[in-house]
Amino acid sequence: MTITFITGANKGIGRETARRLVACGHTVLLGARDRERGEEAAAALGARFVPVDVTDDASVAAAAADVAEHEGRIDVLINNAGVQGPFGDPGDLTAADARAVLDVNVIGVVRTTAAFLPLLRRSDDPVIINVSSGMGSLAFTHDPGRPESHVVVPLYASSKAALTMLTTQYAKGLRGIRVNAADPGYTATDMNGHSGPQTLTEGTDAIVALATEGPGAGTGRFIDRHGEIAWS
């Protein structure tokens, strides 16, 4: 049975991904900072809650130790935890704002991936999925026909651009592990005040597709629910 660990999974994209992968037969380890919400979500979905704060070295190490003790390995790591940061005028940004966003969206991925690599390497078919965004695409954010071009969210966009590049570097450097990025698209979540036109299920299509591919599928890809996206 495929064992999948998901960060930031007590609500939104993460929770819906967990629900769908449980339905696919995965053993899902639902990672979240908020214990009460995480335990509630895990109980409702048939997953196991693992407390994790991706901004805290000790918390991430404890989560990996918990999984090592109980499951012994993971097959799929889904780095989903993310924050948006300030909207609007970049002139109002502070260094503290930048640290807060990057610590979750980029450094948190590095922190979590490093801690869980030994568990992934015990798998016969290890997979890492980084939940990125079209907001990190230079092409999308400069195309007036796309919604990404009409939003000013500087730290989120730049963090997702960094995450897509980080994904390509992991894909090149981590031998024997498939590493890909998923763009959920403009999905109705708390992050955007539920303004997105896509449902949560539609927003998780790309993540679920990457998590359920068979051995031999490609690495170093960026996909949305319609297929592969160019790295641009």
C-alpha positions as protocol buffer text, in pm:
chain_id: "A"
residue {
  index: 1
  type: MET
  ca { x: 0 y: 0 z: 0 }
}
residue {
  index: 2
  type: THR
  ca { x: 126 y: 348 z: -89 }
}
residue {
  index: 3
  type: ILE
  ca { x: 208 y: 562 z: 217 }
}
residue {
  index: 4
  type: THR
  ca { x: 166 y: 935 z: 157 }
}
residue {
  index: 5
  type: PHE
  ca { x: 260 y: 1223 z: 385 }
}
residue {
  index: 6
  type: ILE
  ca { x: 93 y: 1562 z: 318 }
}
residue {
  index: 7
  type: THR
  ca { x: 184 y: 1889 z: 487 }
}
residue {
  index: 8
  type: GLY
  ca { x: -76 y: 2157 z: 554 }
}
residue {
  index: 9
  type: ALA
  ca { x: -354 y: 1903 z: 513 }
}
residue {
  index: 10
  type: ASN
  ca { x: -616 y: 2002 z: 768 }
}
residue {
  index: 11
  type: LYS
  ca { x: -813 y: 2215 z: 517 }
}
residue {
  index: 12
  type: GLY
  ca { x: -841 y: 2325 z: 156 }
}
residue {
  index: 13
  type: ILE
  ca { x: -622 y: 2170 z: -113 }
}
residue {
  index: 14
  type: GLY
  ca { x: -434 y: 1955 z: 137 }
}
residue {
  index: 15
  type: ARG
  ca { x: -744 y: 1809 z: 297 }
}
residue {
  index: 16
  type: GLU
  ca { x: -911 y: 1736 z: -37 }
}
residue {
  index: 17
  type: THR
  ca { x: -591 y: 1571 z: -160 }
}
residue {
  index: 18
  type: ALA
  ca { x: -591 y: 1355 z: 153 }
}
residue {
  index: 19
  type: ARG
  ca { x: -957 y: 1261 z: 101 }
}
residue {
  index: 20
  type: ARG
  ca { x: -902 y: 1159 z: -258 }
}
residue {
  index: 21
  type: LEU
  ca { x: -586 y: 960 z: -189 }
}
residue {
  index: 22
  type: VAL
  ca { x: -753 y: 771 z: 97 }
}
residue {
  index: 23
  type: ALA
  ca { x: -1026 y: 684 z: -155 }
}
residue {
  index: 24
  type: CYS
  ca { x: -752 y: 561 z: -393 }
}
residue {
  index: 25
  type: GLY
  ca { x: -627 y: 324 z: -124 }
}
residue {
  index: 26
  type: HIS
  ca { x: -330 y: 521 z: 6 }
}
residue {
  index: 27
  type: THR
  ca { x: -234 y: 520 z: 370 }
}
residue {
  index: 28
  type: VAL
  ca { x: -244 y: 896 z: 427 }
}
residue {
  index: 29
  type: LEU
  ca { x: -47 y: 1072 z: 699 }
}
residue {
  index: 30
  type: LEU
  ca { x: -213 y: 1408 z: 746 }
}
residue {
  index: 31
  type: GLY
  ca { x: 37 y: 1670 z: 856 }
}
residue {
  index: 32
  type: ALA
  ca { x: -82 y: 1995 z: 1011 }
}
residue {
  index: 33
  type: ARG
  ca { x: 25 y: 2259 z: 1264 }
}
residue {
  index: 34
  type: ASP
  ca { x: -312 y: 2285 z: 1437 }
}
residue {
  index: 35
  type: ARG
  ca { x: -362 y: 1970 z: 1643 }
}
residue {
  index: 36
  type: GLU
  ca { x: -737 y: 2008 z: 1691 }
}
residue {
  index: 37
  type: ARG
  ca { x: -809 y: 2069 z: 1323 }
}
residue {
  index: 38
  type: GLY
  ca { x: -560 y: 1807 z: 1214 }
}
residue {
  index: 39
  type: GLU
  ca { x: -706 y: 1538 z: 1437 }
}
residue {
  index: 40
  type: GLU
  ca { x: -1059 y: 1628 z: 1325 }
}
residue {
  index: 41
  type: ALA
  ca { x: -965 y: 1610 z: 957 }
}
residue {
  index: 42
  type: ALA
  ca { x: -776 y: 1282 z: 997 }
}
residue {
  index: 43
  type: ALA
  ca { x: -1065 y: 1120 z: 1184 }
}
residue {
  index: 44
  type: ALA
  ca { x: -1315 y: 1236 z: 923 }
}
residue {
  index: 45
  type: LEU
  ca { x: -1105 y: 1111 z: 631 }
}
residue {
  index: 46
  type: GLY
  ca { x: -962 y: 787 z: 765 }
}
residue {
  index: 47
  type: ALA
  ca { x: -607 y: 923 z: 777 }
}
residue {
  index: 48
  type: ARG
  ca { x: -351 y: 941 z: 1059 }
}
residue {
  index: 49
  type: PHE
  ca { x: -268 y: 1281 z: 1202 }
}
residue {
  index: 50
  type: VAL
  ca { x: 98 y: 1373 z: 1240 }
}
residue {
  index: 51
  type: PRO
  ca { x: 169 y: 1714 z: 1396 }
}
residue {
  index: 52
  type: VAL
  ca { x: 415 y: 1919 z: 1193 }
}
residue {
  index: 53
  type: ASP
  ca { x: 510 y: 2285 z: 1163 }
}
residue {
  index: 54
  type: VAL
  ca { x: 724 y: 2319 z: 851 }
}
residue {
  index: 55
  type: THR
  ca { x: 889 y: 2635 z: 989 }
}
residue {
  index: 56
  type: ASP
  ca { x: 1032 y: 2453 z: 1291 }
}
residue {
  index: 57
  type: ASP
  ca { x: 1331 y: 2218 z: 1266 }
}
residue {
  index: 58
  type: ALA
  ca { x: 1239 y: 2028 z: 1581 }
}
residue {
  index: 59
  type: SER
  ca { x: 877 y: 1982 z: 1475 }
}
residue {
  index: 60
  type: VAL
  ca { x: 973 y: 1849 z: 1132 }
}
residue {
  index: 61
  type: ALA
  ca { x: 1233 y: 1615 z: 1283 }
}
residue {
  index: 62
  type: ALA
  ca { x: 974 y: 1489 z: 1533 }
}
residue {
  index: 63
  type: ALA
  ca { x: 724 y: 1426 z: 1252 }
}
residue {
  index: 64
  type: ALA
  ca { x: 980 y: 1223 z: 1056 }
}
residue {
  index: 65
  type: ALA
  ca { x: 1067 y: 1025 z: 1370 }
}
residue {
  index: 66
  type: ASP
  ca { x: 698 y: 958 z: 1432 }
}
residue {
  index: 67
  type: VAL
  ca { x: 655 y: 820 z: 1080 }
}
residue {
  index: 68
  type: ALA
  ca { x: 976 y: 617 z: 1107 }
}
residue {
  index: 69
  type: GLU
  ca { x: 843 y: 457 z: 1424 }
}
residue {
  index: 70
  type: HIS
  ca { x: 492 y: 383 z: 1300 }
}
residue {
  index: 71
  type: GLU
  ca { x: 513 y: 328 z: 921 }
}
residue {
  index: 72
  type: GLY
  ca { x: 886 y: 288 z: 863 }
}
residue {
  index: 73
  type: ARG
  ca { x: 883 y: 460 z: 524 }
}
residue {
  index: 74
  type: ILE
  ca { x: 685 y: 689 z: 296 }
}
residue {
  index: 75
  type: ASP
  ca { x: 631 y: 651 z: -77 }
}
residue {
  index: 76
  type: VAL
  ca { x: 495 y: 998 z: -155 }
}
residue {
  index: 77
  type: LEU
  ca { x: 579 y: 1332 z: 8 }
}
residue {
  index: 78
  type: ILE
  ca { x: 342 y: 1614 z: -82 }
}
residue {
  index: 79
  type: ASN
  ca { x: 481 y: 1953 z: 19 }
}
residue {
  index: 80
  type: ASN
  ca { x: 151 y: 2139 z: 28 }
}
residue {
  index: 81
  type: ALA
  ca { x: 179 y: 2378 z: 326 }
}
residue {
  index: 82
  type: GLY
  ca { x: 179 y: 2737 z: 206 }
}
residue {
  index: 83
  type: VAL
  ca { x: 96 y: 3096 z: 298 }
}
residue {
  index: 84
  type: GLN
  ca { x: 2 y: 3390 z: 80 }
}
residue {
  index: 85
  type: GLY
  ca { x: 154 y: 3697 z: 239 }
}
residue {
  index: 86
  type: PRO
  ca { x: 54 y: 4057 z: 165 }
}
residue {
  index: 87
  type: PHE
  ca { x: -141 y: 4167 z: -141 }
}
residue {
  index: 88
  type: GLY
  ca { x: -86 y: 4491 z: -327 }
}
residue {
  index: 89
  type: ASP
  ca { x: 179 y: 4764 z: -312 }
}
residue {
  index: 90
  type: PRO
  ca { x: 526 y: 4605 z: -290 }
}
residue {
  index: 91
  type: GLY
  ca { x: 648 y: 4930 z: -135 }
}
residue {
  index: 92
  type: ASP
  ca { x: 479 y: 4829 z: 187 }
}
residue {
  index: 93
  type: LEU
  ca { x: 663 y: 4498 z: 220 }
}
residue {
  index: 94
  type: THR
  ca { x: 898 y: 4437 z: 511 }
}
residue {
  index: 95
  type: ALA
  ca { x: 1180 y: 4192 z: 562 }
}
residue {
  index: 96
  type: ALA
  ca { x: 966 y: 4023 z: 826 }
}
residue {
  index: 97
  type: ASP
  ca { x: 690 y: 3973 z: 568 }
}
residue {
  index: 98
  type: ALA
  ca { x: 939 y: 3811 z: 332 }
}
residue {
  index: 99
  type: ARG
  ca { x: 1083 y: 3582 z: 598 }
}
residue {
  index: 100
  type: ALA
  ca { x: 736 y: 3465 z: 701 }
}
residue {
  index: 101
  type: VAL
  ca { x: 636 y: 3366 z: 347 }
}
residue {
  index: 102
  type: LEU
  ca { x: 966 y: 3216 z: 236 }
}
residue {
  index: 103
  type: ASP
  ca { x: 1002 y: 3018 z: 558 }
}
residue {
  index: 104
  type: VAL
  ca { x: 686 y: 2824 z: 477 }
}
residue {
  index: 105
  type: ASN
  ca { x: 676 y: 2818 z: 97 }
}
residue {
  index: 106
  type: VAL
  ca { x: 1042 y: 2754 z: 19 }
}
residue {
  index: 107
  type: ILE
  ca { x: 1253 y: 2689 z: 328 }
}
residue {
  index: 108
  type: GLY
  ca { x: 975 y: 2473 z: 472 }
}
residue {
  index: 109
  type: VAL
  ca { x: 993 y: 2253 z: 164 }
}
residue {
  index: 110
  type: VAL
  ca { x: 1370 y: 2217 z: 201 }
}
residue {
  index: 111
  type: ARG
  ca { x: 1336 y: 2146 z: 574 }
}
residue {
  index: 112
  type: THR
  ca { x: 1065 y: 1883 z: 525 }
}
residue {
  index: 113
  type: THR
  ca { x: 1223 y: 1717 z: 223 }
}
residue {
  index: 114
  type: ALA
  ca { x: 1557 y: 1682 z: 400 }
}
residue {
  index: 115
  type: ALA
  ca { x: 1395 y: 1525 z: 707 }
}
residue {
  index: 116
  type: PHE
  ca { x: 1185 y: 1279 z: 507 }
}
residue {
  index: 117
  type: LEU
  ca { x: 1444 y: 1173 z: 249 }
}
residue {
  index: 118
  type: PRO
  ca { x: 1563 y: 873 z: 456 }
}
residue {
  index: 119
  type: LEU
  ca { x: 1202 y: 750 z: 471 }
}
residue {
  index: 120
  type: LEU
  ca { x: 1150 y: 807 z: 99 }
}
residue {
  index: 121
  type: ARG
  ca { x: 1466 y: 614 z: 19 }
}
residue {
  index: 122
  type: ARG
  ca { x: 1313 y: 307 z: 184 }
}
residue {
  index: 123
  type: SER
  ca { x: 1040 y: 309 z: -83 }
}
residue {
  index: 124
  type: ASP
  ca { x: 1052 y: 108 z: -405 }
}
residue {
  index: 125
  type: ASP
  ca { x: 907 y: 405 z: -595 }
}
residue {
  index: 126
  type: PRO
  ca { x: 964 y: 733 z: -406 }
}
residue {
  index: 127
  type: VAL
  ca { x: 784 y: 1048 z: -518 }
}
residue {
  index: 128
  type: ILE
  ca { x: 801 y: 1415 z: -410 }
}
residue {
  index: 129
  type: ILE
  ca { x: 527 y: 1655 z: -517 }
}
residue {
  index: 130
  type: ASN
  ca { x: 572 y: 2027 z: -455 }
}
residue {
  index: 131
  type: VAL
  ca { x: 248 y: 2223 z: -468 }
}
residue {
  index: 132
  type: SER
  ca { x: 346 y: 2533 z: -659 }
}
residue {
  index: 133
  type: SER
  ca { x: 135 y: 2784 z: -854 }
}
residue {
  index: 134
  type: GLY
  ca { x: 95 y: 2951 z: -1191 }
}
residue {
  index: 135
  type: MET
  ca { x: 159 y: 3270 z: -991 }
}
residue {
  index: 136
  type: GLY
  ca { x: 525 y: 3165 z: -1000 }
}
residue {
  index: 137
  type: SER
  ca { x: 531 y: 3151 z: -1380 }
}
residue {
  index: 138
  type: LEU
  ca { x: 683 y: 3448 z: -1565 }
}
residue {
  index: 139
  type: ALA
  ca { x: 478 y: 3358 z: -1873 }
}
residue {
  index: 140
  type: PHE
  ca { x: 147 y: 3332 z: -1688 }
}
residue {
  index: 141
  type: THR
  ca { x: 192 y: 3650 z: -1486 }
}
residue {
  index: 142
  type: HIS
  ca { x: 273 y: 3846 z: -1805 }
}
residue {
  index: 143
  type: ASP
  ca { x: -15 y: 3707 z: -2012 }
}
residue {
  index: 144
  type: PRO
  ca { x: -313 y: 3948 z: -1993 }
}
residue {
  index: 145
  type: GLY
  ca { x: -543 y: 3664 z: -2087 }
}
residue {
  index: 146
  type: ARG
  ca { x: -465 y: 3475 z: -1768 }
}
residue {
  index: 147
  type: PRO
  ca { x: -594 y: 3556 z: -1418 }
}
residue {
  index: 148
  type: GLU
  ca { x: -240 y: 3534 z: -1275 }
}
residue {
  index: 149
  type: SER
  ca { x: -148 y: 3856 z: -1460 }
}
residue {
  index: 150
  type: HIS
  ca { x: -410 y: 4062 z: -1276 }
}
residue {
  index: 151
  type: VAL
  ca { x: -296 y: 3989 z: -920 }
}
residue {
  index: 152
  type: VAL
  ca { x: -20 y: 4166 z: -725 }
}
residue {
  index: 153
  type: VAL
  ca { x: 95 y: 3931 z: -451 }
}
residue {
  index: 154
  type: PRO
  ca { x: 473 y: 3978 z: -458 }
}
residue {
  index: 155
  type: LEU
  ca { x: 600 y: 3739 z: -194 }
}
residue {
  index: 156
  type: TYR
  ca { x: 368 y: 3451 z: -280 }
}
residue {
  index: 157
  type: ALA
  ca { x: 452 y: 3481 z: -651 }
}
residue {
  index: 158
  type: SER
  ca { x: 825 y: 3502 z: -595 }
}
residue {
  index: 159
  type: SER
  ca { x: 820 y: 3214 z: -346 }
}
residue {
  index: 160
  type: LYS
  ca { x: 640 y: 2992 z: -597 }
}
residue {
  index: 161
  type: ALA
  ca { x: 888 y: 3087 z: -869 }
}
residue {
  index: 162
  type: ALA
  ca { x: 1163 y: 2977 z: -630 }
}
residue {
  index: 163
  type: LEU
  ca { x: 977 y: 2655 z: -556 }
}
residue {
  index: 164
  type: THR
  ca { x: 944 y: 2558 z: -921 }
}
residue {
  index: 165
  type: MET
  ca { x: 1319 y: 2610 z: -969 }
}
residue {
  index: 166
  type: LEU
  ca { x: 1390 y: 2416 z: -652 }
}
residue {
  index: 167
  type: THR
  ca { x: 1180 y: 2133 z: -794 }
}
residue {
  index: 168
  type: THR
  ca { x: 1392 y: 2115 z: -1111 }
}
residue {
  index: 169
  type: GLN
  ca { x: 1710 y: 2106 z: -906 }
}
residue {
  index: 170
  type: TYR
  ca { x: 1579 y: 1830 z: -681 }
}
residue {
  index: 171
  type: ALA
  ca { x: 1469 y: 1637 z: -989 }
}
residue {
  index: 172
  type: LYS
  ca { x: 1820 y: 1658 z: -1134 }
}
residue {
  index: 173
  type: GLY
  ca { x: 2003 y: 1587 z: -813 }
}
residue {
  index: 174
  type: LEU
  ca { x: 1794 y: 1327 z: -629 }
}
residue {
  index: 175
  type: ARG
  ca { x: 1866 y: 1006 z: -815 }
}
residue {
  index: 176
  type: GLY
  ca { x: 1591 y: 747 z: -808 }
}
residue {
  index: 177
  type: ILE
  ca { x: 1323 y: 986 z: -677 }
}
residue {
  index: 178
  type: ARG
  ca { x: 1059 y: 1142 z: -900 }
}
residue {
  index: 179
  type: VAL
  ca { x: 1023 y: 1512 z: -813 }
}
residue {
  index: 180
  type: ASN
  ca { x: 751 y: 1717 z: -979 }
}
residue {
  index: 181
  type: ALA
  ca { x: 552 y: 2035 z: -919 }
}
residue {
  index: 182
  type: ALA
  ca { x: 175 y: 2078 z: -940 }
}
residue {
  index: 183
  type: ASP
  ca { x: -24 y: 2394 z: -1010 }
}
residue {
  index: 184
  type: PRO
  ca { x: -372 y: 2361 z: -858 }
}
residue {
  index: 185
  type: GLY
  ca { x: -500 y: 2657 z: -1060 }
}
residue {
  index: 186
  type: TYR
  ca { x: -740 y: 2925 z: -938 }
}
residue {
  index: 187
  type: THR
  ca { x: -932 y: 2720 z: -685 }
}
residue {
  index: 188
  type: ALA
  ca { x: -1186 y: 2831 z: -425 }
}
residue {
  index: 189
  type: THR
  ca { x: -997 y: 2822 z: -94 }
}
residue {
  index: 190
  type: ASP
  ca { x: -961 y: 3028 z: 223 }
}
residue {
  index: 191
  type: MET
  ca { x: -647 y: 3181 z: 73 }
}
residue {
  index: 192
  type: ASN
  ca { x: -844 y: 3368 z: -194 }
}
residue {
  index: 193
  type: GLY
  ca { x: -1169 y: 3416 z: -4 }
}
residue {
  index: 194
  type: HIS
  ca { x: -1323 y: 3127 z: -202 }
}
residue {
  index: 195
  type: SER
  ca { x: -1321 y: 3342 z: -515 }
}
residue {
  index: 196
  type: GLY
  ca { x: -1159 y: 3083 z: -742 }
}
residue {
  index: 197
  type: PRO
  ca { x: -1379 y: 2931 z: -1014 }
}
residue {
  index: 198
  type: GLN
  ca { x: -1244 y: 2579 z: -964 }
}
residue {
  index: 199
  type: THR
  ca { x: -1373 y: 2337 z: -704 }
}
residue {
  index: 200
  type: LEU
  ca { x: -1137 y: 2180 z: -453 }
}
residue {
  index: 201
  type: THR
  ca { x: -1162 y: 1854 z: -642 }
}
residue {
  index: 202
  type: GLU
  ca { x: -1058 y: 2023 z: -966 }
}
residue {
  index: 203
  type: GLY
  ca { x: -779 y: 2200 z: -781 }
}
residue {
  index: 204
  type: THR
  ca { x: -635 y: 1870 z: -660 }
}
residue {
  index: 205
  type: ASP
  ca { x: -648 y: 1689 z: -995 }
}
residue {
  index: 206
  type: ALA
  ca { x: -282 y: 1755 z: -1079 }
}
residue {
  index: 207
  type: ILE
  ca { x: -158 y: 1655 z: -733 }
}
residue {
  index: 208
  type: VAL
  ca { x: -359 y: 1333 z: -730 }
}
residue {
  index: 209
  type: ALA
  ca { x: -242 y: 1249 z: -1082 }
}
residue {
  index: 210
  type: LEU
  ca { x: 122 y: 1282 z: -978 }
}
residue {
  index: 211
  type: ALA
  ca { x: 64 y: 1085 z: -657 }
}
residue {
  index: 212
  type: THR
  ca { x: -97 y: 792 z: -836 }
}
residue {
  index: 213
  type: GLU
  ca { x: 132 y: 753 z: -1137 }
}
residue {
  index: 214
  type: GLY
  ca { x: 306 y: 421 z: -1174 }
}
residue {
  index: 215
  type: PRO
  ca { x: 680 y: 356 z: -1161 }
}
residue {
  index: 216
  type: GLY
  ca { x: 870 y: 500 z: -1453 }
}
residue {
  index: 217
  type: ALA
  ca { x: 667 y: 819 z: -1487 }
}
residue {
  index: 218
  type: GLY
  ca { x: 869 y: 1131 z: -1554 }
}
residue {
  index: 219
  type: THR
  ca { x: 1053 y: 1360 z: -1317 }
}
residue {
  index: 220
  type: GLY
  ca { x: 1121 y: 1734 z: -1333 }
}
residue {
  index: 221
  type: ARG
  ca { x: 774 y: 1824 z: -1461 }
}
residue {
  index: 222
  type: PHE
  ca { x: 533 y: 2106 z: -1381 }
}
residue {
  index: 223
  type: ILE
  ca { x: 171 y: 2008 z: -1441 }
}
residue {
  index: 224
  type: ASP
  ca { x: -179 y: 2141 z: -1392 }
}
residue {
  index: 225
  type: ARG
  ca { x: -509 y: 1957 z: -1430 }
}
residue {
  index: 226
  type: HIS
  ca { x: -487 y: 1985 z: -1809 }
}
residue {
  index: 227
  type: GLY
  ca { x: -133 y: 1852 z: -1849 }
}
residue {
  index: 228
  type: GLU
  ca { x: 227 y: 1965 z: -1853 }
}
residue {
  index: 229
  type: ILE
  ca { x: 323 y: 2332 z: -1817 }
}
residue {
  index: 230
  type: ALA
  ca { x: 640 y: 2478 z: -1965 }
}
residue {
  index: 231
  type: TRP
  ca { x: 901 y: 2587 z: -1711 }
}
residue {
  index: 232
  type: SER
  ca { x: 878 y: 2963 z: -1773 }
}
